[in-house]
Amino acid sequence: MLEADLILEHAAELATPVGPAPRRGQAFGELVRITDASVGIAGEKLLFVGPSQDLGTKVRLKSGGRRMDVSGKTLLPGFVDPHTHLPFAGSRASEFKMRLAGKTYEEIAHSGGGILSTVEAVRAADLPELGRAAWTRLDRMMEWGTTTCEAKSGYGLSLESELKQLRVIRELSDSHPVEIVPTFLGAHAIPKEHRARRSEYIREVVEEMIPRVAAERLAEFCDVFCESVAFTVAEAERILEAGKRHGLKPRLHADQISSGGGAELAARLGAASADHLEFISGPGIEAMARAGVTAVLVPGASFFLRSEHRPPARRLVEAGVAVALATDLNPGTCPTEAMPPILVLACLTLGMSIEEAITAATLNAAHSLGRSEVIGSLEAGKQADIQVLDIPEAAHLVYHFGVNHVESVIKKGVVVYERTRLDAMLP
Ligand code: NIG
Ligand code: FE
């Protein structure tokens, strides 16, 4: 008999992809769905996942353990958000209003706004201030079902300020229940003071920032904004190769605004992911499929920019590329912490099924972060990262859109969030 610290009993439905391998092609849309499901947890791990009728013969509750009745609810793996720019300061609401009045993102960037305005705000903020803002965002992520996220620097653009952002990420990952995977994105933009000498900035990224970030173990991945308005393919290659030499695994912002060979570069480098991909080329898709690079799609960003260009999600799936979904949480192009609206956009604008969207936001996202052995699905032996949703079946997560269905969240076997209910006041 297995002994559990926590049992969740009688869920209307439990839906999960099965890993650890990422789900591709036909298998991308296949979830295991169990009605009247129960889960047993011991310590940080799942002991039992299956029909309630089998629970009693396999699992018993330890004395002092907790039993939660989740009848009428749906259980899903906690979301894994594999692309966020979490530690930022300030707001770009005024730029948003300018865009609503007809200005473009590029026009605003050229007149001193855009990424560089957030860089000013981040440089001016001290570490505790940045930490408080990011902590609040992590709370919101958790309240919307996210249990792990990636977080990038990239708004410091100097050794000192990039380190400050990465130290904020480290402090938060030591204290907040949401698990954070850190990424160094020093090559997000050329800072103002280097505009006339871009090669000097790239040298600084390669020779000073990357070695220091690696020595202090402040990041696991290295990212570059590979784009005509940011860093060329050759520059991105130099930076990501330097990252690799220092043990930082590559991932990149690729083909977001133009088709520039970013996906092909990701394949050449064996990157963990290529993200955005609104303008990916046919050969880029083939190269990613061959090299096993995960496509991280961020439909919230193109929606928020009112762009007509969508990443070719169906062609990526048909080519056998593993597809993941992310918020791209950032103050300019997607200021949201919530994954559910991203799944809604993936279904309604990218042609994904609900099952595919769930897989993309859990197991495939975990794979892109190198963690699909541990998180991203509900299976015995994996980490107990679970969201309990107040819906009768998983499909309602997308169907009943625009509201938060999260009832509670379990991270590493601990109930870290429970929504306050007013049920006690019902007449
Ligand atoms: O992922 N593409 C580059 N970086 C962000 C935008 C950042 C910003 O506007 O502050 C993105 O969309
Ligand atoms: Fe981004």
Tab-separated table of C-alpha atoms and ligand atoms in Angstrom:
chain	number	residue	atom	x	y	z
A	1	MET	CA	0.000	0.000	0.000
A	2	LEU	CA	1.325	3.449	-0.961
A	3	GLU	CA	1.131	6.187	1.657
A	4	ALA	CA	0.009	9.656	0.586
A	5	ASP	CA	0.317	13.040	2.304
A	6	LEU	CA	-2.362	14.528	0.103
A	7	ILE	CA	-5.219	12.965	-1.838
A	8	LEU	CA	-7.439	14.738	-4.367
A	9	GLU	CA	-10.600	12.719	-4.864
A	10	HIS	CA	-13.375	12.391	-7.417
A	11	ALA	CA	-12.418	14.979	-10.032
A	12	ALA	CA	-15.012	15.187	-12.807
A	13	GLU	CA	-12.098	14.933	-15.242
A	14	LEU	CA	-8.321	14.689	-15.189
A	15	ALA	CA	-6.645	15.522	-18.483
A	16	THR	CA	-2.940	15.244	-19.200
A	17	PRO	CA	-0.464	14.599	-21.980
A	18	VAL	CA	1.861	11.663	-21.386
A	19	GLY	CA	5.633	12.238	-21.418
A	20	PRO	CA	8.474	12.633	-21.036
A	21	ALA	CA	8.964	12.880	-24.812
A	22	PRO	CA	7.425	15.990	-26.394
A	23	ARG	CA	4.213	15.335	-28.322
A	24	ARG	CA	4.455	15.808	-32.080
A	25	GLY	CA	2.239	15.326	-35.134
A	26	GLN	CA	-0.831	13.202	-34.457
A	27	ALA	CA	0.215	12.554	-30.842
A	28	PHE	CA	0.264	16.325	-30.157
A	29	GLY	CA	-3.535	16.292	-29.848
A	30	GLU	CA	-3.838	13.161	-27.705
A	31	LEU	CA	-4.510	13.600	-23.998
A	32	VAL	CA	-5.219	10.931	-21.428
A	33	ARG	CA	-8.622	11.815	-19.993
A	34	ILE	CA	-9.955	10.117	-16.882
A	35	THR	CA	-13.441	10.738	-15.516
A	36	ASP	CA	-13.995	10.409	-11.761
A	37	ALA	CA	-10.238	10.683	-11.230
A	38	SER	CA	-8.135	10.772	-8.084
A	39	VAL	CA	-4.551	11.678	-7.338
A	40	GLY	CA	-2.285	10.616	-4.469
A	41	ILE	CA	0.769	12.681	-3.558
A	42	ALA	CA	3.731	11.838	-1.314
A	43	GLY	CA	6.170	14.640	-0.563
A	44	GLU	CA	6.828	16.528	-3.805
A	45	LYS	CA	5.761	13.694	-6.089
A	46	LEU	CA	2.736	12.060	-7.616
A	47	LEU	CA	2.215	8.548	-6.241
A	48	PHE	CA	-0.984	7.663	-8.004
A	49	VAL	CA	-2.975	9.122	-10.901
A	50	GLY	CA	-6.041	7.176	-12.012
A	51	PRO	CA	-9.706	6.298	-11.623
A	52	SER	CA	-11.103	6.886	-8.128
A	53	GLN	CA	-12.207	3.262	-7.921
A	54	ASP	CA	-8.540	2.127	-7.984
A	55	LEU	CA	-7.327	4.628	-5.401
A	56	GLY	CA	-8.487	2.726	-2.311
A	57	THR	CA	-6.764	-0.509	-3.310
A	58	LYS	CA	-3.426	1.195	-3.927
A	59	VAL	CA	-3.136	4.261	-1.719
A	60	ARG	CA	-3.952	5.168	1.834
A	61	LEU	CA	-3.721	8.530	3.545
A	62	LYS	CA	-0.975	8.933	6.130
A	63	SER	CA	-2.192	10.017	9.534
A	64	GLY	CA	-2.239	13.817	9.509
A	65	GLY	CA	-2.539	13.815	5.706
A	66	ARG	CA	-5.115	15.889	3.847
A	67	ARG	CA	-7.964	14.670	1.670
A	68	MET	CA	-9.507	17.184	-0.762
A	69	ASP	CA	-12.850	16.575	-2.403
A	70	VAL	CA	-12.529	17.874	-5.960
A	71	SER	CA	-15.815	16.529	-7.275
A	72	GLY	CA	-17.147	18.611	-10.149
A	73	LYS	CA	-13.664	20.013	-10.848
A	74	THR	CA	-11.063	19.344	-13.516
A	75	LEU	CA	-7.401	18.546	-12.830
A	76	LEU	CA	-4.666	19.585	-15.256
A	77	PRO	CA	-0.881	19.766	-14.957
A	78	GLY	CA	0.219	23.234	-13.824
A	79	PHE	CA	1.035	25.398	-16.834
A	80	VAL	CA	4.672	25.811	-17.845
A	81	ASP	CA	5.230	29.252	-19.391
A	82	PRO	CA	8.475	28.909	-21.389
A	83	HIS	CA	8.979	32.548	-22.497
A	84	THR	CA	8.618	35.556	-20.188
A	85	HIS	CA	10.423	38.841	-19.643
A	86	LEU	CA	9.462	38.739	-15.955
A	87	PRO	CA	11.808	41.200	-14.201
A	88	PHE	CA	10.864	44.593	-15.602
A	89	ALA	CA	9.957	47.977	-14.159
A	90	GLY	CA	7.547	50.665	-15.285
A	91	SER	CA	4.608	50.501	-17.633
A	92	ARG	CA	4.170	51.217	-21.335
A	93	ALA	CA	0.443	51.950	-21.109
A	94	SER	CA	1.032	55.373	-22.722
A	95	GLU	CA	2.636	53.653	-25.745
A	96	PHE	CA	-0.331	51.307	-25.910
A	97	LYS	CA	-2.653	54.321	-26.090
A	98	MET	CA	-0.497	55.774	-28.889
A	99	ARG	CA	-0.807	52.491	-30.781
A	100	LEU	CA	-4.574	52.505	-30.342
A	101	ALA	CA	-4.523	56.000	-31.868
A	102	GLY	CA	-2.667	54.692	-34.941
A	103	LYS	CA	1.085	54.786	-34.225
A	104	THR	CA	3.035	51.585	-34.940
A	105	TYR	CA	5.316	49.668	-32.543
A	106	GLU	CA	8.271	50.513	-34.826
A	107	GLU	CA	7.437	54.257	-34.907
A	108	ILE	CA	7.265	54.340	-31.127
A	109	ALA	CA	10.557	52.438	-30.837
A	110	HIS	CA	12.270	54.898	-33.220
A	111	SER	CA	11.130	57.878	-31.172
A	112	GLY	CA	12.809	56.568	-28.023
A	113	GLY	CA	10.040	54.319	-26.695
A	114	GLY	CA	9.828	50.535	-26.934
A	115	ILE	CA	12.392	48.238	-25.340
A	116	LEU	CA	14.735	51.151	-24.552
A	117	SER	CA	12.140	52.932	-22.428
A	118	THR	CA	11.818	49.814	-20.260
A	119	VAL	CA	15.638	49.648	-20.131
A	120	GLU	CA	15.657	53.138	-18.588
A	121	ALA	CA	13.061	52.095	-16.013
A	122	VAL	CA	14.962	48.899	-15.118
A	123	ARG	CA	18.291	50.704	-14.799
A	124	ALA	CA	16.658	53.252	-12.463
A	125	ALA	CA	14.981	50.616	-10.269
A	126	ASP	CA	16.850	49.058	-7.359
A	127	LEU	CA	16.856	45.327	-6.747
A	128	PRO	CA	14.098	45.255	-4.082
A	129	GLU	CA	11.819	47.381	-6.269
A	130	LEU	CA	12.324	45.087	-9.281
A	131	GLY	CA	11.808	42.092	-7.009
A	132	ARG	CA	8.502	43.381	-5.629
A	133	ALA	CA	7.090	44.027	-9.101
A	134	ALA	CA	8.135	40.586	-10.339
A	135	TRP	CA	6.806	38.896	-7.178
A	136	THR	CA	3.348	40.352	-7.838
A	137	ARG	CA	3.513	39.041	-11.407
A	138	LEU	CA	4.475	35.569	-10.177
A	139	ASP	CA	1.482	35.640	-7.828
A	140	ARG	CA	-0.778	36.412	-10.776
A	141	MET	CA	0.785	33.626	-12.845
A	142	MET	CA	0.110	31.177	-10.027
A	143	GLU	CA	-3.474	32.383	-9.652
A	144	TRP	CA	-3.951	31.578	-13.361
A	145	GLY	CA	-2.505	28.079	-13.053
A	146	THR	CA	1.177	28.505	-13.925
A	147	THR	CA	3.560	26.494	-11.735
A	148	THR	CA	6.826	26.959	-13.680
A	149	CYS	CA	8.030	29.788	-15.891
A	150	GLU	CA	11.107	30.811	-17.777
A	151	ALA	CA	12.326	34.379	-17.078
A	152	LYS	CA	14.683	36.493	-19.168
A	153	SER	CA	16.932	39.428	-18.428
A	154	GLY	CA	17.319	41.800	-21.388
A	155	TYR	CA	16.120	45.133	-20.054
A	156	GLY	CA	19.431	45.974	-18.374
A	157	LEU	CA	21.765	45.927	-21.384
A	158	SER	CA	24.828	46.645	-19.235
A	159	LEU	CA	26.779	44.173	-17.130
A	160	GLU	CA	25.545	45.675	-13.884
A	161	SER	CA	21.872	45.928	-14.851
A	162	GLU	CA	21.691	42.517	-16.518
A	163	LEU	CA	23.190	41.005	-13.344
A	164	LYS	CA	20.634	42.934	-11.293
A	165	GLN	CA	17.747	41.396	-13.282
A	166	LEU	CA	19.228	37.897	-13.027
A	167	ARG	CA	19.791	38.290	-9.277
A	168	VAL	CA	16.148	39.282	-8.888
A	169	ILE	CA	15.202	36.089	-10.714
A	170	ARG	CA	17.437	34.036	-8.422
A	171	GLU	CA	16.011	35.606	-5.263
A	172	LEU	CA	12.461	34.999	-6.436
A	173	SER	CA	13.152	31.419	-7.404
A	174	ASP	CA	14.475	30.802	-3.890
A	175	SER	CA	11.321	32.182	-2.293
A	176	HIS	CA	8.245	32.076	-4.561
A	177	PRO	CA	6.334	28.816	-5.147
A	178	VAL	CA	6.427	29.299	-8.931
A	179	GLU	CA	9.611	27.624	-10.189
A	180	ILE	CA	11.712	29.861	-12.446
A	181	VAL	CA	14.145	28.906	-15.212
A	182	PRO	CA	16.566	31.806	-15.831
A	183	THR	CA	17.689	33.006	-19.276
A	184	PHE	CA	20.317	35.620	-20.123
A	185	LEU	CA	19.077	37.948	-22.900
A	186	GLY	CA	21.795	40.606	-22.948
A	187	ALA	CA	21.346	40.703	-26.748
A	188	HIS	CA	17.776	42.021	-26.670
A	189	ALA	CA	18.625	45.441	-28.152
A	190	ILE	CA	21.661	47.663	-28.673
A	191	PRO	CA	21.627	50.129	-25.759
A	192	LYS	CA	21.609	53.880	-26.551
A	193	GLU	CA	25.175	54.472	-25.432
A	194	HIS	CA	26.463	51.868	-27.926
A	195	ARG	CA	24.322	52.820	-30.882
A	196	ALA	CA	27.282	54.146	-32.880
A	197	ARG	CA	29.483	51.140	-31.964
A	198	ARG	CA	27.318	48.026	-31.989
A	199	SER	CA	30.315	45.713	-32.311
A	200	GLU	CA	31.604	47.050	-28.998
A	201	TYR	CA	28.317	46.057	-27.315
A	202	ILE	CA	28.455	42.573	-28.829
A	203	ARG	CA	32.034	42.225	-27.615
A	204	GLU	CA	30.870	43.201	-24.123
A	205	VAL	CA	28.074	40.594	-24.225
A	206	VAL	CA	30.472	37.864	-25.405
A	207	GLU	CA	33.573	38.684	-23.387
A	208	GLU	CA	32.209	40.217	-20.203
A	209	MET	CA	28.552	39.428	-19.606
A	210	ILE	CA	28.349	35.761	-20.641
A	211	PRO	CA	31.450	34.650	-18.660
A	212	ARG	CA	30.220	36.496	-15.549
A	213	VAL	CA	26.637	35.214	-15.802
A	214	ALA	CA	27.955	31.669	-16.246
A	215	ALA	CA	30.501	31.962	-13.435
A	216	GLU	CA	27.794	33.098	-11.025
A	217	ARG	CA	25.418	30.420	-12.372
A	218	LEU	CA	22.761	33.062	-12.908
A	219	ALA	CA	21.303	31.578	-16.092
A	220	GLU	CA	20.665	28.243	-17.689
A	221	PHE	CA	19.881	29.506	-21.193
A	222	CYS	CA	21.162	32.263	-23.477
A	223	ASP	CA	18.678	34.026	-25.781
A	224	VAL	CA	19.148	36.576	-28.595
A	225	PHE	CA	16.563	38.765	-30.361
A	226	CYS	CA	17.558	37.728	-33.881
A	227	GLU	CA	15.815	40.239	-36.141
A	228	SER	CA	16.536	42.978	-38.704
A	229	VAL	CA	15.849	45.636	-36.031
A	230	ALA	CA	17.964	43.878	-33.387
A	231	PHE	CA	20.795	41.346	-33.963
A	232	THR	CA	21.765	39.747	-37.283
A	233	VAL	CA	22.041	35.991	-37.752
A	234	ALA	CA	25.856	36.265	-37.709
A	235	GLU	CA	25.819	38.309	-34.492
A	236	ALA	CA	23.313	35.971	-32.859
A	237	GLU	CA	25.428	32.963	-33.826
A	238	ARG	CA	28.543	34.486	-32.287
A	239	ILE	CA	26.707	35.291	-29.045
A	240	LEU	CA	24.934	31.942	-28.739
A	241	GLU	CA	28.151	30.020	-29.517
A	242	ALA	CA	29.882	31.977	-26.755
A	243	GLY	CA	26.988	31.083	-24.448
A	244	LYS	CA	27.364	27.410	-25.363
A	245	ARG	CA	31.078	27.472	-24.563
A	246	HIS	CA	30.121	28.683	-21.087
A	247	GLY	CA	27.405	26.072	-20.598
A	248	LEU	CA	24.417	28.297	-21.460
A	249	LYS	CA	22.019	26.465	-23.739
A	250	PRO	CA	20.726	28.470	-26.721
A	251	ARG	CA	17.139	29.546	-27.429
A	252	LEU	CA	16.146	32.533	-29.562
A	253	HIS	CA	13.591	35.118	-30.652
A	254	ALA	CA	13.384	34.260	-34.348
A	255	ASP	CA	11.526	35.452	-37.462
A	256	GLN	CA	9.130	37.677	-35.492
A	257	ILE	CA	8.970	40.694	-37.816
A	258	SER	CA	10.739	39.391	-40.905
A	259	SER	CA	12.012	36.146	-42.361
A	260	GLY	CA	15.685	36.342	-41.581
A	261	GLY	CA	16.970	32.819	-41.116
A	262	GLY	CA	16.487	32.743	-37.345
A	263	ALA	CA	14.817	29.319	-37.363
A	264	GLU	CA	17.606	27.894	-39.531
A	265	LEU	CA	20.159	29.287	-37.065
A	266	ALA	CA	18.285	27.690	-34.139
A	267	ALA	CA	18.489	24.350	-35.955
A	268	ARG	CA	22.212	24.761	-36.719
A	269	LEU	CA	22.968	25.503	-33.085
A	270	GLY	CA	20.751	22.727	-31.730
A	271	ALA	CA	18.807	25.363	-29.775
A	272	ALA	CA	16.236	24.297	-27.190
A	273	SER	CA	13.659	26.533	-28.853
A	274	ALA	CA	12.982	29.145	-31.508
A	275	ASP	CA	10.243	31.519	-30.406
A	276	HIS	CA	7.677	33.730	-32.230
A	277	LEU	CA	8.192	32.438	-35.849
A	278	GLU	CA	5.492	34.597	-37.457
A	279	PHE	CA	7.717	34.827	-40.584
A	280	ILE	CA	9.428	31.419	-40.512
A	281	SER	CA	10.391	30.104	-43.983
A	282	GLY	CA	9.592	26.659	-45.392
A	283	PRO	CA	13.234	25.552	-45.105
A	284	GLY	CA	13.221	26.957	-41.556
A	285	ILE	CA	10.343	24.640	-40.630
A	286	GLU	CA	12.121	21.639	-42.159
A	287	ALA	CA	15.381	22.500	-40.411
A	288	MET	CA	13.668	22.816	-37.018
A	289	ALA	CA	11.913	19.475	-37.500
A	290	ARG	CA	15.186	17.734	-38.393
A	291	ALA	CA	17.104	19.275	-35.493
A	292	GLY	CA	14.328	18.721	-32.921
A	293	VAL	CA	14.038	22.402	-31.986
A	294	THR	CA	10.794	23.235	-30.148
A	295	ALA	CA	8.680	26.067	-31.617
A	296	VAL	CA	7.481	28.345	-28.819
A	297	LEU	CA	4.523	30.289	-30.184
A	298	VAL	CA	3.368	33.482	-28.467
A	299	PRO	CA	0.009	34.431	-30.020
A	300	GLY	CA	-0.594	37.024	-27.289
A	301	ALA	CA	2.158	39.227	-28.754
A	302	SER	CA	0.857	39.297	-32.324
A	303	PHE	CA	-2.690	39.803	-31.016
A	304	PHE	CA	-1.602	42.718	-28.821
A	305	LEU	CA	0.327	44.274	-31.747
A	306	ARG	CA	-2.690	43.764	-34.027
A	307	SER	CA	-0.425	41.977	-36.481
A	308	GLU	CA	-1.962	40.120	-39.400
A	309	HIS	CA	0.949	37.694	-39.447
A	310	ARG	CA	0.513	34.462	-37.574
A	311	PRO	CA	3.000	31.675	-37.078
A	312	PRO	CA	2.144	28.656	-39.286
A	313	ALA	CA	1.169	26.416	-36.369
A	314	ARG	CA	-0.464	23.727	-38.540
A	315	ARG	CA	2.500	23.507	-40.912
A	316	LEU	CA	4.863	23.218	-37.942
A	317	VAL	CA	2.785	20.377	-36.474
A	318	GLU	CA	2.529	18.598	-39.826
A	319	ALA	CA	6.294	18.837	-40.296
A	320	GLY	CA	6.756	17.087	-36.927
A	321	VAL	CA	7.995	20.086	-34.931
A	322	ALA	CA	7.120	20.017	-31.212
A	323	VAL	CA	5.013	23.139	-30.565
A	324	ALA	CA	4.774	24.946	-27.219
A	325	LEU	CA	2.850	28.040	-26.089
A	326	ALA	CA	4.006	30.954	-23.920
A	327	THR	CA	2.744	34.330	-22.759
A	328	ASP	CA	5.864	36.350	-23.741
A	329	LEU	CA	4.923	38.430	-20.670
A	330	ASN	CA	6.552	41.850	-21.239
A	331	PRO	CA	5.466	45.498	-20.932
A	332	GLY	CA	5.525	46.234	-24.678
A	333	THR	CA	4.016	43.443	-26.724
A	334	CYS	CA	2.161	41.223	-24.254
A	335	PRO	CA	1.546	42.526	-20.751
A	336	THR	CA	-0.247	39.475	-19.382
A	337	GLU	CA	0.746	36.821	-16.870
A	338	ALA	CA	-2.141	34.522	-17.772
A	339	MET	CA	-1.775	31.398	-19.908
A	340	PRO	CA	-5.502	30.631	-20.476
A	341	PRO	CA	-6.029	33.567	-22.886
A	342	ILE	CA	-2.970	32.339	-24.813
A	343	LEU	CA	-4.616	28.922	-25.222
A	344	VAL	CA	-7.797	30.653	-26.402
A	345	LEU	CA	-5.817	32.588	-29.044
A	346	ALA	CA	-3.952	29.426	-30.088
A	347	CYS	CA	-7.262	27.671	-30.742
A	348	LEU	CA	-9.146	30.557	-32.332
A	349	THR	CA	-6.336	32.180	-34.360
A	350	LEU	CA	-3.710	29.455	-34.946
A	351	GLY	CA	-6.025	26.528	-35.617
A	352	MET	CA	-4.965	24.411	-32.651
A	353	SER	CA	-7.335	21.999	-30.918
A	354	ILE	CA	-7.976	22.340	-27.181
A	355	GLU	CA	-5.997	19.137	-26.552
A	356	GLU	CA	-3.061	20.480	-28.579
A	357	ALA	CA	-3.141	23.814	-26.747
A	358	ILE	CA	-3.059	22.047	-23.357
A	359	THR	CA	-0.126	19.860	-24.445
A	360	ALA	CA	1.696	22.920	-25.819
A	361	ALA	CA	1.271	24.777	-22.513
A	362	THR	CA	2.417	21.881	-20.322
A	363	LEU	CA	4.543	18.958	-21.549
A	364	ASN	CA	5.948	20.544	-24.715
A	365	ALA	CA	6.715	23.760	-22.846
A	366	ALA	CA	8.489	21.721	-20.142
A	367	HIS	CA	10.494	19.949	-22.855
A	368	SER	CA	11.678	23.290	-24.265
A	369	LEU	CA	13.044	24.069	-20.782
A	370	GLY	CA	14.744	20.672	-20.466
A	371	ARG	CA	12.371	19.586	-17.686
A	372	SER	CA	9.905	17.171	-19.262
A	373	GLU	CA	11.223	14.272	-17.138
A	374	VAL	CA	10.009	16.091	-14.025
A	375	ILE	CA	7.080	18.376	-14.900
A	376	GLY	CA	4.489	18.991	-17.622
A	377	SER	CA	2.216	15.977	-17.103
A	378	LEU	CA	0.314	14.185	-14.356
A	379	GLU	CA	1.972	10.774	-14.065
A	380	ALA	CA	3.138	8.746	-11.071
A	381	GLY	CA	6.757	9.626	-10.310
A	382	LYS	CA	6.562	13.169	-11.633
A	383	GLN	CA	6.519	16.329	-9.539
A	384	ALA	CA	3.061	17.083	-8.129
A	385	ASP	CA	2.337	20.379	-9.939
A	386	ILE	CA	-1.425	20.505	-10.401
A	387	GLN	CA	-4.137	23.051	-11.130
A	388	VAL	CA	-7.664	22.391	-9.900
A	389	LEU	CA	-10.178	24.126	-12.163
A	390	ASP	CA	-13.817	24.829	-11.387
A	391	ILE	CA	-15.014	23.412	-14.713
A	392	PRO	CA	-16.689	20.088	-15.536
A	393	GLU	CA	-14.195	19.154	-18.278
A	394	ALA	CA	-10.921	20.489	-19.676
A	395	ALA	CA	-12.569	21.859	-22.831
A	396	HIS	CA	-14.279	24.578	-20.756
A	397	LEU	CA	-10.878	26.174	-20.158
A	398	VAL	CA	-10.999	27.460	-23.750
A	399	TYR	CA	-14.762	27.362	-24.365
A	400	HIS	CA	-15.730	29.394	-21.283
A	401	PHE	CA	-13.143	32.074	-22.015
A	402	GLY	CA	-12.177	35.330	-20.343
A	403	VAL	CA	-12.644	34.219	-16.739
A	404	ASN	CA	-10.313	32.573	-14.263
A	405	HIS	CA	-11.397	29.007	-13.444
A	406	VAL	CA	-8.524	28.211	-11.075
A	407	GLU	CA	-9.782	26.925	-7.757
A	408	SER	CA	-6.462	25.867	-6.267
A	409	VAL	CA	-2.868	25.213	-7.237
A	410	ILE	CA	-0.501	22.549	-5.942
A	411	LYS	CA	3.243	22.992	-6.403
A	412	LYS	CA	5.688	20.235	-5.407
A	413	GLY	CA	2.922	18.567	-3.429
A	414	VAL	CA	1.982	21.682	-1.432
A	415	VAL	CA	-1.311	23.543	-1.801
A	416	VAL	CA	0.137	26.995	-2.564
A	417	TYR	CA	-3.023	28.738	-3.667
A	418	GLU	CA	-6.705	28.364	-2.800
A	419	ARG	CA	-9.276	30.811	-4.044
A	420	THR	CA	-11.369	32.389	-1.322
A	421	ARG	CA	-14.898	31.195	-1.808
A	422	LEU	CA	-18.041	32.944	-0.713
A	423	ASP	CA	-20.005	29.675	-0.768
A	424	ALA	CA	-20.447	29.856	2.995
A	425	MET	CA	-22.668	32.882	2.454
A	426	LEU	CA	-25.064	31.032	0.134
A	427	PRO	CA	-28.598	31.232	1.564
B	1	NIG	O1	9.255	39.172	-27.192
B	1	NIG	N1	10.830	40.607	-29.466
B	1	NIG	C1	11.453	41.190	-28.614
B	1	NIG	N2	11.138	41.327	-27.344
B	1	NIG	C2	9.839	41.376	-26.806
B	1	NIG	C3	9.284	42.745	-26.831
B	1	NIG	C4	9.844	43.513	-25.741
B	1	NIG	C5	9.323	44.893	-25.568
B	1	NIG	O2	8.658	45.507	-26.425
B	1	NIG	O3	9.651	45.403	-24.480
B	1	NIG	C6	8.945	40.341	-27.425
B	1	NIG	O4	7.939	40.616	-28.095
B	2	FE	FE	9.977	37.793	-25.969
